[in-house]
Short mmCIF file of C-alpha atoms in Angstrom, two decimals:
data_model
loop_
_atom_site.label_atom_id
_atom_site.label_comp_id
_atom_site.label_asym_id
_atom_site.label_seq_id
_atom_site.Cartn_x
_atom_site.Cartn_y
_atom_site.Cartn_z
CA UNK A 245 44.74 -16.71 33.13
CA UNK A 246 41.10 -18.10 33.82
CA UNK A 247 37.84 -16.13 32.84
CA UNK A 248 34.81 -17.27 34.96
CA UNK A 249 32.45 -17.96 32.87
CA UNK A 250 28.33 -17.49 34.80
CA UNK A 251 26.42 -20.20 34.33
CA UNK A 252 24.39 -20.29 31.40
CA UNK A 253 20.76 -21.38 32.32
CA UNK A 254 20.34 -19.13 35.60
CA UNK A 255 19.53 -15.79 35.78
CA UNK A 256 21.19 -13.80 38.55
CA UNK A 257 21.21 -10.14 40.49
CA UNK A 258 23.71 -8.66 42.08
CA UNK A 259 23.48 -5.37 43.07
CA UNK A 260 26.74 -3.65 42.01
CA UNK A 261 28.08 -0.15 43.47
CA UNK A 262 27.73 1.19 39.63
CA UNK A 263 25.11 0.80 36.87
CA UNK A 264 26.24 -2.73 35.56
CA UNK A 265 23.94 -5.39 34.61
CA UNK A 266 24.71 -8.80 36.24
CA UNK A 267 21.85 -10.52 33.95
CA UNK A 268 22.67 -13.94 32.14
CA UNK A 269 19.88 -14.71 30.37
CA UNK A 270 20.16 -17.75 27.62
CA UNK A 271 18.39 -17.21 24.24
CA UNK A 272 18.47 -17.76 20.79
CA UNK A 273 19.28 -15.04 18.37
CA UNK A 274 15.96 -14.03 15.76
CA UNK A 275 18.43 -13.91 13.19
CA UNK A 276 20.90 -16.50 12.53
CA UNK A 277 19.41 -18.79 15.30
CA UNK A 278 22.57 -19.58 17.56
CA UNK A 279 21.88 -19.82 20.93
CA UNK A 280 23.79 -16.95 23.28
CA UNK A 281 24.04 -15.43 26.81
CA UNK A 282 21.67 -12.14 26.71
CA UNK A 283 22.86 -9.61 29.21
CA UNK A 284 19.63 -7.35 29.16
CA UNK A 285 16.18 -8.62 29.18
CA UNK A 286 15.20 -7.26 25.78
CA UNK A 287 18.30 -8.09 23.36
CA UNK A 288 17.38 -10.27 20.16
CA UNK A 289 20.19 -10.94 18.19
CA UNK A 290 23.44 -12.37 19.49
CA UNK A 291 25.85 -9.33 17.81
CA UNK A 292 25.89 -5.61 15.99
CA UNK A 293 25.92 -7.91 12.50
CA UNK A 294 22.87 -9.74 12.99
CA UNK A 295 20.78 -7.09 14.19
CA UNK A 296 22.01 -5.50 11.05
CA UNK A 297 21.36 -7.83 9.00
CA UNK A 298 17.79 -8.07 10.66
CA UNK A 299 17.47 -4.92 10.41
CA UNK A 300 18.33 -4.77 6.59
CA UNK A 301 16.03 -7.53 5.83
CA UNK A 302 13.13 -6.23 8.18
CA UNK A 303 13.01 -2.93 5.02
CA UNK A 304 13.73 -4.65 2.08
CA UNK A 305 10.45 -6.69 3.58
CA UNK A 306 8.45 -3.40 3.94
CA UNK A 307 9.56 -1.85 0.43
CA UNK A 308 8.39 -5.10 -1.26
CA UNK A 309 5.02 -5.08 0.33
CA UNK A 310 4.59 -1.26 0.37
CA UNK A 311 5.12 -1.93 -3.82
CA UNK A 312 2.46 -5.29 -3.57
CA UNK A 313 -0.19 -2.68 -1.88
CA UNK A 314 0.53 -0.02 -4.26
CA UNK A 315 -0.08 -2.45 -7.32
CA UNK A 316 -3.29 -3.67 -5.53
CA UNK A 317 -4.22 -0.38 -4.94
CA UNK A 318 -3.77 0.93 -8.80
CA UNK A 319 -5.33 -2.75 -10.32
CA UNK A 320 -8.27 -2.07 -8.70
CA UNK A 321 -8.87 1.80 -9.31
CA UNK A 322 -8.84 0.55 -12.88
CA UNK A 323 -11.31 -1.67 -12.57
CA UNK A 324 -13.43 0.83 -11.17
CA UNK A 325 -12.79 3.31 -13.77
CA UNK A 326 -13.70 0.53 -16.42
CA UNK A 327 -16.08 -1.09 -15.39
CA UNK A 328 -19.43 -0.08 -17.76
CA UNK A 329 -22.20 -1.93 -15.78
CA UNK A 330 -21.71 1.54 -13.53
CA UNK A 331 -22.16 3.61 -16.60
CA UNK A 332 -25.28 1.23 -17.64
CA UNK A 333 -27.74 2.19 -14.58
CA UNK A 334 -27.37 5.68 -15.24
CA UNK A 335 -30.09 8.29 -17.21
CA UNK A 336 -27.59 11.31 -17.02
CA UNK A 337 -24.09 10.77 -17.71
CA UNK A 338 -21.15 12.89 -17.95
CA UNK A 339 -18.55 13.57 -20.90
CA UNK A 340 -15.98 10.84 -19.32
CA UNK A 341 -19.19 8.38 -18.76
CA UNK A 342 -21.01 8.87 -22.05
CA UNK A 343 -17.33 8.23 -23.59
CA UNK A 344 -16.86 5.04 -22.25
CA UNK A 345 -20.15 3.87 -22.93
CA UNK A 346 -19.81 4.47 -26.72
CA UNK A 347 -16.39 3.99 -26.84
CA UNK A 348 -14.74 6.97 -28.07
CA UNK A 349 -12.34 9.36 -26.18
CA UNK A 350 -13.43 12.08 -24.25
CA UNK A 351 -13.07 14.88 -27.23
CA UNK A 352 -15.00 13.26 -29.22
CA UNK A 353 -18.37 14.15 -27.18
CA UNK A 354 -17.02 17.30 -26.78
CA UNK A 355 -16.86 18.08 -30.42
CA UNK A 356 -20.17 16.48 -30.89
CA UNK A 357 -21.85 19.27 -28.26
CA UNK A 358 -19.84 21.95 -30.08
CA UNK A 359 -21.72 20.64 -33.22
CA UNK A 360 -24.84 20.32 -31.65
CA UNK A 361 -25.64 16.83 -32.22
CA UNK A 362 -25.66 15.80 -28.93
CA UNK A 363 -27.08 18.65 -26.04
CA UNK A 364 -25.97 18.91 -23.06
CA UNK A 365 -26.43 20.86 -19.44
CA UNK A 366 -23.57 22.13 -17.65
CA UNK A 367 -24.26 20.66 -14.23
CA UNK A 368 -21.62 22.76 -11.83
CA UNK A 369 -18.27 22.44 -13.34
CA UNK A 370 -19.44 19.21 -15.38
CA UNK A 371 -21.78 18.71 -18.56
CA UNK A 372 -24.17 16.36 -18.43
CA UNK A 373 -25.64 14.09 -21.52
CA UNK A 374 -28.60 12.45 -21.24
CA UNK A 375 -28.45 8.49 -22.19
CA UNK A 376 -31.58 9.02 -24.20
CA UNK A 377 -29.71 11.47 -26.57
CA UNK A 378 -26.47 9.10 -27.03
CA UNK A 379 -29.15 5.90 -27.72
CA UNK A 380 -30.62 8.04 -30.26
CA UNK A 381 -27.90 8.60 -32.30
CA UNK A 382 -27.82 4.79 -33.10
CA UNK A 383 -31.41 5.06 -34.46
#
């Protein structure tokens, strides 16, 4: 028993009485990189395993740099939230700000308003400090 084999480096079209393709189209798989006989114009990989495999590979790709952008993306909110030549410019600064530029947590300025050594404005749903205030308590 013979199989005819279609030559590999033509492409050919024959119209057939039902949807068949008659395409023989030589190209290399993405994947593993062995050369085969492509039977539609838009197959990649020679076989169901290395389009899996592709396929497989093409995620584990996108969850690693999906992970690399989120780590960008939190290294350099942090560096925005610490970064005290922001806080520096300012006249009026806010509990968070006036902590960071002294130092202390958050509650600590808080109980110093409560005990009235430092004054400050409530400014919508914030409370402002003035710098002036916060350098005098140094002097």
């Amino acid at each position: 028993m013979m199989h005819h084999i279609a030559p590999r480096c033509t492409i050919t079209l024959h119209k057939a009485p039902f949807m068949s393709s008659n395409l023989y189209i030589p190209k290399t798989c993405k994947h593993c990189g062995n050369a085969f006989t492509a039977r539609t114009t838009v197959t990649q990989y020679c076989g169901n395993s290395c389009a899996k495999k592709a396929y497989k590979a093409r995620k584990r790709k996108e969850k690693i740099q999906s992970t690399l952008n989120a780590d960008m993306k939190q290294k350099n909110e942090v560096v925005e939230v610490q970064n005290p030549n922001a806080v520096n410019n300012k006249d009026f600064l806010s509990v968070t700000e006036a902590s960071q530029l002294i130092g202390v947590s958050r509650w600590t300025i808080q109980r110093m308003i409560q005990q009235g050594r430092l004054k400050a404005v409530p400014f919508g749903r914030k409370r402002i400090v003035a710098r002036w205030q916060i350098e005098n308590l140094f002097n």
